[in-house]
Amino acid sequence: MPAAGEVRIAANGDAEAVAHWLAEYRASPRTQRAYRREAERLLLWLGEQGRGLGSLRREDLDAFEAFLADPQPRARWTGPARPRTSPEWRPFRGPLSAASRRQSLVILQGLFAWLVEAGWVSHNPFRLMRDKRRRLDNRQGRVERYLERSLWEWLWAWLNRPLSQRATPRQRFERERQRLVFGFAYLLAPRISEMSAARMHDFHRREGRWWWRVVGKGDKVAAIPVPPDMLPLLEAWRAQLGLAPLPEPGEATPLLRALNGTRPLGDNRLYRLVRETFQEAAEALEDERGRAVAPQVARLRQATPHWLRHTALTHQAQAGVELRFLAATARHARLDTTTRYLHAEDEEWHQQQAAHGLVARGDDAL
């Protein structure tokens, strides 16, 4: 803890100091949750060593970044999504990607900048990490965490398989909810927090066209065109809930709901629902087609909810959606982020490259 008289916030420890910083983001709950997660990981990592924020030095940051890439021991640090009150809760769901590690370091640099101004720590070690180095750590090509179109089409057909006539009301409810979740994710490319926060009246009609209103990162409001295939999914889900076919203005009730049909579905439960569905689908595909589809089964087992967003944007790009509209749907601040989804030319390039061989094709021999 800093020496008396130097501190400009009322805090009795690092956790309280971080809480003051997080309070600055109370108007942006999603940002606040993301920032709390990164700060908490750092505090826990330091706590394992019996250290505090003020002890952090530049030489520690490489070890911390390596820890983010592979939290060890796994049983102590990683696990499936659970409520924070659960004894099974863990700070990580798995190792962080290069992009996620970079984002964590950027967030923590902001935390330390604030703590320096507050007089809680004497310096900001993150500022000593050269920007060039952090960018190189984040080198990535195109997005690869998505389902190829043939695998997506199999998955969607599987989600639409007929239920047994003896299916229970709960099974029918869960099936309709699965269809809505996966269809919503594929057609509109939402983030998982945006899906769980969606309200019925976020789907609204303007000048004869349907739009989805979403509050995304940084509390930025956007309106996304609703594809025609989304409306039958909405109607079927609302019929399951005993509601009129399409949402009405002012209908502020949750879109996604728990089994009681009224309580909203939280981020963690939605994450588990999607992951469980992917695992169930992987087992079904393996049973159906055996070892011939082992790579596709492996991808389903690996997939997370964010894969659905990547899949949606990649398939839109492959379908020829213009970059400016793709960026608007994704709500990316930078076009170079969106271009990572442009796989559309790969097949044509591969076909043309195949014309180049060790022996010319179609030419007469000497």
Coordinates of C-alpha atoms in Angstrom, one line a residue:
M1 CA 0.0 0.0 0.0
P2 CA 1.3 3.5 -0.8
A3 CA 2.7 5.7 2.0
A4 CA 0.2 7.8 3.9
G5 CA -0.6 11.2 2.4
E6 CA 0.1 10.2 -1.2
V7 CA -3.2 8.4 -1.9
R8 CA -6.1 10.3 -3.5
I9 CA -8.7 7.6 -3.1
A10 CA -10.2 6.0 0.0
A11 CA -9.2 2.4 -0.2
N12 CA -7.9 -0.2 2.3
G13 CA -6.4 -2.6 -0.2
D14 CA -5.8 -3.4 -3.8
A15 CA -9.3 -4.8 -4.3
E16 CA -10.9 -1.6 -3.0
A17 CA -8.6 0.5 -5.2
V18 CA -9.6 -1.5 -8.3
A19 CA -13.3 -1.2 -7.2
H20 CA -12.9 2.6 -7.4
W21 CA -11.5 2.3 -10.9
L22 CA -14.4 0.0 -12.0
A23 CA -16.9 2.4 -10.5
E24 CA -15.9 4.9 -13.2
Y25 CA -17.5 2.5 -15.8
R26 CA -20.8 2.0 -14.0
A27 CA -22.6 3.6 -16.9
S28 CA -21.3 0.8 -19.2
P29 CA -22.1 -2.5 -17.4
R30 CA -20.6 -4.7 -20.2
T31 CA -17.4 -2.8 -20.2
Q32 CA -17.3 -2.9 -16.4
R33 CA -17.7 -6.7 -16.4
A34 CA -14.9 -7.1 -19.0
Y35 CA -12.6 -4.9 -17.1
R36 CA -13.3 -6.5 -13.7
R37 CA -12.5 -9.9 -15.2
E38 CA -9.0 -8.8 -16.4
A39 CA -8.2 -6.9 -13.1
E40 CA -9.4 -9.9 -11.1
R41 CA -7.1 -12.3 -13.0
L42 CA -4.1 -10.1 -12.3
L43 CA -5.0 -9.7 -8.6
L44 CA -5.4 -13.5 -8.3
W45 CA -2.1 -14.1 -10.1
L46 CA -0.3 -11.7 -7.8
G47 CA -2.2 -13.1 -4.8
E48 CA -0.8 -16.6 -5.5
Q49 CA 2.7 -15.1 -5.0
G50 CA 1.8 -13.1 -1.9
R51 CA 2.2 -9.8 -3.8
G52 CA 0.2 -6.6 -4.5
L53 CA -0.3 -4.2 -7.4
G54 CA 2.5 -1.9 -6.2
S55 CA 5.1 -4.7 -6.6
L56 CA 4.4 -5.3 -10.3
R57 CA 7.5 -4.5 -12.5
R58 CA 8.2 -4.7 -16.2
E59 CA 10.0 -8.0 -15.9
D60 CA 6.8 -9.6 -14.4
L61 CA 4.7 -8.8 -17.4
D62 CA 6.2 -11.5 -19.7
A63 CA 5.5 -14.1 -17.0
F64 CA 1.9 -12.8 -16.7
E65 CA 1.4 -12.8 -20.5
A66 CA 2.6 -16.4 -20.6
F67 CA 0.2 -17.3 -17.7
L68 CA -2.7 -15.8 -19.7
A69 CA -1.7 -18.0 -22.7
D70 CA -1.6 -21.2 -20.5
P71 CA -3.0 -20.8 -16.9
Q72 CA -1.4 -23.5 -14.8
P73 CA -2.3 -25.6 -12.9
R74 CA -5.4 -26.0 -15.1
A75 CA -7.6 -27.4 -12.4
R76 CA -6.9 -24.3 -10.3
W77 CA -7.5 -21.7 -13.0
T78 CA -9.7 -23.0 -15.8
G79 CA -13.2 -24.5 -16.0
P80 CA -16.6 -24.2 -17.6
A81 CA -18.8 -21.2 -17.1
R82 CA -20.3 -21.2 -13.6
P83 CA -21.9 -18.5 -11.4
R84 CA -19.4 -16.6 -9.4
T85 CA -20.9 -18.0 -6.2
S86 CA -20.3 -21.6 -7.3
P87 CA -17.3 -23.5 -5.9
E88 CA -16.6 -24.6 -9.5
W89 CA -16.2 -21.0 -10.7
R90 CA -12.7 -20.4 -12.3
P91 CA -11.2 -17.2 -13.7
F92 CA -10.6 -18.7 -17.2
R93 CA -12.5 -21.0 -19.5
G94 CA -9.3 -21.8 -21.2
P95 CA -6.0 -20.3 -22.5
L96 CA -6.4 -16.8 -24.0
S97 CA -5.7 -16.2 -27.7
A98 CA -3.1 -13.7 -28.8
A99 CA -5.9 -11.1 -29.4
S100 CA -7.4 -11.7 -26.0
R101 CA -4.0 -11.4 -24.3
R102 CA -3.3 -8.2 -26.0
Q103 CA -6.7 -6.9 -25.0
S104 CA -6.0 -7.8 -21.4
L105 CA -2.7 -6.0 -21.4
V106 CA -4.4 -2.9 -22.9
I107 CA -7.1 -2.9 -20.2
L108 CA -4.6 -3.4 -17.4
Q109 CA -2.4 -0.5 -18.8
G110 CA -5.5 1.7 -18.4
L111 CA -6.0 0.4 -14.9
F112 CA -2.5 1.2 -13.8
A113 CA -2.6 4.7 -15.5
W114 CA -5.6 5.4 -13.3
L115 CA -4.0 4.0 -10.2
V116 CA -0.9 6.2 -10.8
E117 CA -3.1 9.3 -10.9
A118 CA -4.9 8.1 -7.8
G119 CA -1.5 7.8 -6.0
W120 CA -2.1 4.1 -5.3
V121 CA 1.0 2.9 -7.3
S122 CA 4.1 4.8 -8.2
H123 CA 4.5 3.7 -11.8
N124 CA 2.8 2.0 -14.7
P125 CA 4.9 -1.0 -15.8
F126 CA 2.6 -1.7 -18.8
R127 CA 3.8 1.5 -20.5
L128 CA 7.3 0.0 -20.7
M129 CA 5.9 -2.7 -23.0
R130 CA 6.6 -1.5 -26.5
D131 CA 3.6 -1.1 -28.7
K132 CA 5.4 -2.8 -31.6
R133 CA 6.0 -5.9 -29.4
R134 CA 2.4 -6.1 -28.4
R135 CA 1.2 -5.9 -32.0
L136 CA 3.6 -8.6 -33.0
D137 CA 2.2 -10.8 -30.3
N138 CA -1.2 -10.3 -31.9
R139 CA -0.2 -11.4 -35.4
Q140 CA -3.1 -13.2 -36.9
G141 CA -4.3 -14.0 -40.4
R142 CA -7.8 -14.6 -41.2
V143 CA -10.4 -15.8 -38.8
E144 CA -10.3 -19.6 -38.6
R145 CA -12.7 -20.2 -35.7
Y146 CA -15.8 -20.7 -37.7
L147 CA -17.9 -23.5 -39.2
E148 CA -17.5 -24.2 -42.9
R149 CA -20.8 -23.8 -44.8
S150 CA -21.3 -27.6 -45.2
L151 CA -20.9 -28.2 -41.5
W152 CA -23.2 -25.3 -40.6
E153 CA -25.9 -26.6 -42.9
W154 CA -25.6 -30.1 -41.3
L155 CA -25.9 -28.4 -37.9
W156 CA -28.9 -26.4 -38.8
A157 CA -30.6 -29.4 -40.3
W158 CA -29.9 -31.3 -37.1
L159 CA -31.4 -28.5 -35.0
N160 CA -34.5 -28.8 -37.1
R161 CA -35.0 -32.5 -36.9
P162 CA -38.5 -33.5 -35.9
L163 CA -39.2 -34.2 -32.3
S164 CA -40.9 -37.4 -31.2
Q165 CA -44.6 -37.2 -30.7
R166 CA -43.9 -38.2 -27.1
A167 CA -41.6 -35.2 -26.5
T168 CA -42.4 -33.4 -23.3
P169 CA -43.4 -29.7 -23.1
R170 CA -39.9 -29.0 -21.7
Q171 CA -38.2 -30.7 -24.6
R172 CA -40.3 -28.7 -27.1
F173 CA -39.5 -25.5 -25.2
E174 CA -35.7 -26.2 -25.2
R175 CA -35.7 -27.2 -28.9
E176 CA -37.4 -24.0 -29.9
R177 CA -35.0 -22.0 -27.8
Q178 CA -32.0 -23.8 -29.4
R179 CA -33.3 -22.9 -32.9
L180 CA -33.8 -19.3 -32.0
V181 CA -30.4 -19.0 -30.3
F182 CA -28.5 -20.5 -33.2
G183 CA -30.6 -18.8 -35.9
F184 CA -30.3 -15.4 -34.2
A185 CA -26.5 -15.9 -33.8
Y186 CA -26.0 -16.9 -37.4
L187 CA -28.3 -14.4 -39.1
L188 CA -27.4 -11.3 -37.1
A189 CA -23.9 -12.0 -35.7
P190 CA -24.5 -10.8 -32.1
R191 CA -22.0 -11.1 -29.3
I192 CA -23.2 -13.4 -26.5
S193 CA -23.8 -10.5 -24.1
E194 CA -25.9 -8.8 -26.8
M195 CA -28.0 -11.9 -27.2
S196 CA -28.7 -12.3 -23.5
A197 CA -29.6 -8.6 -23.2
A198 CA -32.0 -8.5 -26.2
R199 CA -35.6 -7.5 -25.6
M200 CA -38.6 -8.3 -27.7
H201 CA -39.1 -4.7 -28.8
D202 CA -35.5 -4.5 -30.0
F203 CA -37.0 -6.2 -33.1
H204 CA -39.1 -3.4 -34.7
R205 CA -40.5 -2.4 -38.0
R206 CA -39.6 0.8 -39.7
E207 CA -41.0 1.8 -43.1
G208 CA -42.1 -1.7 -43.8
R209 CA -38.7 -3.3 -42.9
W210 CA -37.6 -5.1 -39.8
W211 CA -34.6 -4.0 -37.8
W212 CA -32.8 -5.2 -34.7
R213 CA -31.7 -2.5 -32.3
V214 CA -28.6 -3.4 -30.3
V215 CA -26.4 -1.7 -27.7
G216 CA -22.9 -3.0 -28.3
K217 CA -19.4 -2.4 -27.1
G218 CA -18.9 1.0 -25.6
D219 CA -22.7 1.4 -25.3
K220 CA -22.9 2.2 -29.0
V221 CA -26.4 1.8 -30.4
A222 CA -26.8 0.3 -33.8
A223 CA -29.8 -0.9 -36.0
I224 CA -29.1 -4.1 -38.0
P225 CA -31.4 -5.2 -40.9
V226 CA -33.3 -8.4 -40.0
P227 CA -33.0 -11.1 -42.7
P228 CA -36.4 -12.7 -43.7
D229 CA -35.4 -16.0 -42.2
M230 CA -35.3 -14.5 -38.7
L231 CA -39.0 -13.7 -38.6
P232 CA -40.3 -17.3 -38.7
L233 CA -37.9 -18.1 -35.9
L234 CA -39.3 -15.3 -33.8
E235 CA -42.9 -16.3 -34.6
A236 CA -42.2 -19.9 -33.6
W237 CA -40.5 -18.9 -30.3
R238 CA -43.2 -16.4 -29.4
A239 CA -45.8 -19.1 -30.1
Q240 CA -44.0 -21.3 -27.7
L241 CA -44.2 -18.5 -25.1
G242 CA -47.9 -18.0 -25.8
L243 CA -47.4 -14.6 -27.4
A244 CA -48.6 -12.9 -30.6
P245 CA -46.6 -13.7 -33.7
L246 CA -44.4 -10.6 -33.8
P247 CA -43.1 -8.1 -31.2
E248 CA -45.0 -4.9 -30.5
P249 CA -43.5 -1.5 -29.7
G250 CA -42.9 -1.1 -26.0
E251 CA -42.7 -4.9 -25.5
A252 CA -39.6 -4.7 -23.2
T253 CA -39.7 -8.3 -22.0
P254 CA -36.6 -10.6 -22.5
L255 CA -36.1 -12.3 -25.8
L256 CA -34.3 -15.4 -24.5
R257 CA -35.8 -16.9 -21.4
A258 CA -35.3 -19.6 -18.7
L259 CA -37.5 -22.6 -18.4
N260 CA -40.2 -20.7 -16.5
G261 CA -40.8 -18.7 -19.7
T262 CA -40.4 -15.3 -18.0
R263 CA -36.9 -15.0 -16.4
P264 CA -34.2 -13.8 -18.7
L265 CA -31.4 -16.1 -19.7
G266 CA -28.1 -14.8 -18.4
D267 CA -24.7 -14.7 -20.1
N268 CA -23.3 -17.8 -18.3
R269 CA -26.4 -19.9 -18.9
L270 CA -26.5 -18.9 -22.6
Y271 CA -22.8 -19.8 -23.0
R272 CA -23.4 -23.2 -21.4
L273 CA -26.5 -23.8 -23.6
V274 CA -24.5 -23.1 -26.8
R275 CA -21.6 -25.2 -25.7
E276 CA -23.8 -28.1 -24.6
T277 CA -25.6 -28.0 -28.0
F278 CA -22.3 -28.1 -29.9
Q279 CA -21.2 -31.1 -27.8
E280 CA -24.5 -32.9 -28.4
A281 CA -24.2 -32.1 -32.1
A282 CA -20.7 -33.5 -32.2
E283 CA -21.8 -36.8 -30.7
A284 CA -24.8 -37.0 -33.2
L285 CA -22.5 -36.4 -36.2
E286 CA -20.0 -39.0 -35.0
D287 CA -22.8 -41.5 -34.5
E288 CA -24.2 -40.7 -37.9
R289 CA -21.1 -40.7 -40.0
G290 CA -18.3 -42.3 -38.0
R291 CA -14.6 -41.6 -38.4
A292 CA -15.1 -40.2 -41.9
V293 CA -16.0 -36.9 -40.4
A294 CA -13.6 -36.8 -37.5
P295 CA -12.3 -33.3 -38.3
Q296 CA -15.8 -31.9 -38.4
V297 CA -16.6 -33.6 -35.1
A298 CA -13.5 -32.1 -33.6
R299 CA -14.5 -28.6 -34.7
L300 CA -17.9 -28.9 -33.2
R301 CA -16.4 -30.1 -29.9
Q302 CA -14.0 -27.1 -30.0
A303 CA -16.6 -24.5 -30.9
T304 CA -17.7 -21.8 -28.5
P305 CA -20.6 -19.2 -28.8
H306 CA -18.2 -16.7 -30.5
W307 CA -17.7 -19.2 -33.3
L308 CA -21.3 -18.5 -34.3
R309 CA -20.5 -14.8 -34.8
H310 CA -17.4 -15.7 -36.8
T311 CA -19.4 -18.1 -38.8
A312 CA -22.1 -15.5 -39.5
L313 CA -19.7 -12.9 -40.7
T314 CA -17.6 -15.3 -42.7
H315 CA -20.6 -16.7 -44.6
Q316 CA -21.9 -13.2 -45.2
A317 CA -18.6 -12.3 -46.7
Q318 CA -18.6 -15.4 -48.9
A319 CA -22.1 -14.6 -50.0
G320 CA -20.9 -11.3 -51.4
V321 CA -22.0 -8.8 -48.8
E322 CA -20.1 -5.6 -49.3
L323 CA -17.3 -4.8 -46.8
R324 CA -19.0 -1.6 -45.7
F325 CA -22.2 -3.4 -44.8
L326 CA -20.3 -6.4 -43.3
A327 CA -18.4 -3.9 -41.0
A328 CA -21.7 -2.3 -40.0
T329 CA -23.3 -5.6 -39.1
A330 CA -20.2 -6.6 -37.1
R331 CA -20.0 -3.1 -35.6
H332 CA -16.3 -3.0 -36.0
A333 CA -14.5 0.3 -35.5
R334 CA -11.8 -0.6 -38.0
L335 CA -12.2 -2.1 -41.5
D336 CA -9.1 -4.1 -41.1
T337 CA -10.8 -6.1 -38.3
T338 CA -13.6 -6.9 -40.8
T339 CA -11.3 -8.0 -43.6
R340 CA -10.2 -10.9 -41.5
Y341 CA -13.5 -12.6 -42.4
L342 CA -12.9 -12.4 -46.2
H343 CA -12.4 -16.0 -47.2
A344 CA -14.5 -15.6 -50.4
E345 CA -11.6 -15.6 -52.9
D346 CA -9.9 -18.7 -51.4
E347 CA -11.7 -21.3 -53.6
E348 CA -11.1 -19.3 -56.8
W349 CA -7.5 -18.7 -56.0
H350 CA -7.0 -22.5 -55.2
Q351 CA -8.6 -23.5 -58.5
Q352 CA -6.4 -21.1 -60.5
Q353 CA -3.3 -22.2 -58.6
A354 CA -4.1 -25.8 -59.4
A355 CA -3.5 -25.0 -63.1
H356 CA 0.2 -24.6 -62.3
G357 CA 1.9 -28.0 -62.2
L358 CA 5.2 -29.7 -62.7
V359 CA 3.9 -30.8 -66.1
A360 CA 1.9 -28.4 -68.3
R361 CA -1.6 -29.6 -68.8
G362 CA -2.9 -29.9 -72.4
D363 CA 0.3 -29.0 -74.1
D364 CA 1.8 -31.1 -76.9
A365 CA 5.0 -33.0 -75.9
L366 CA 8.3 -32.1 -77.6

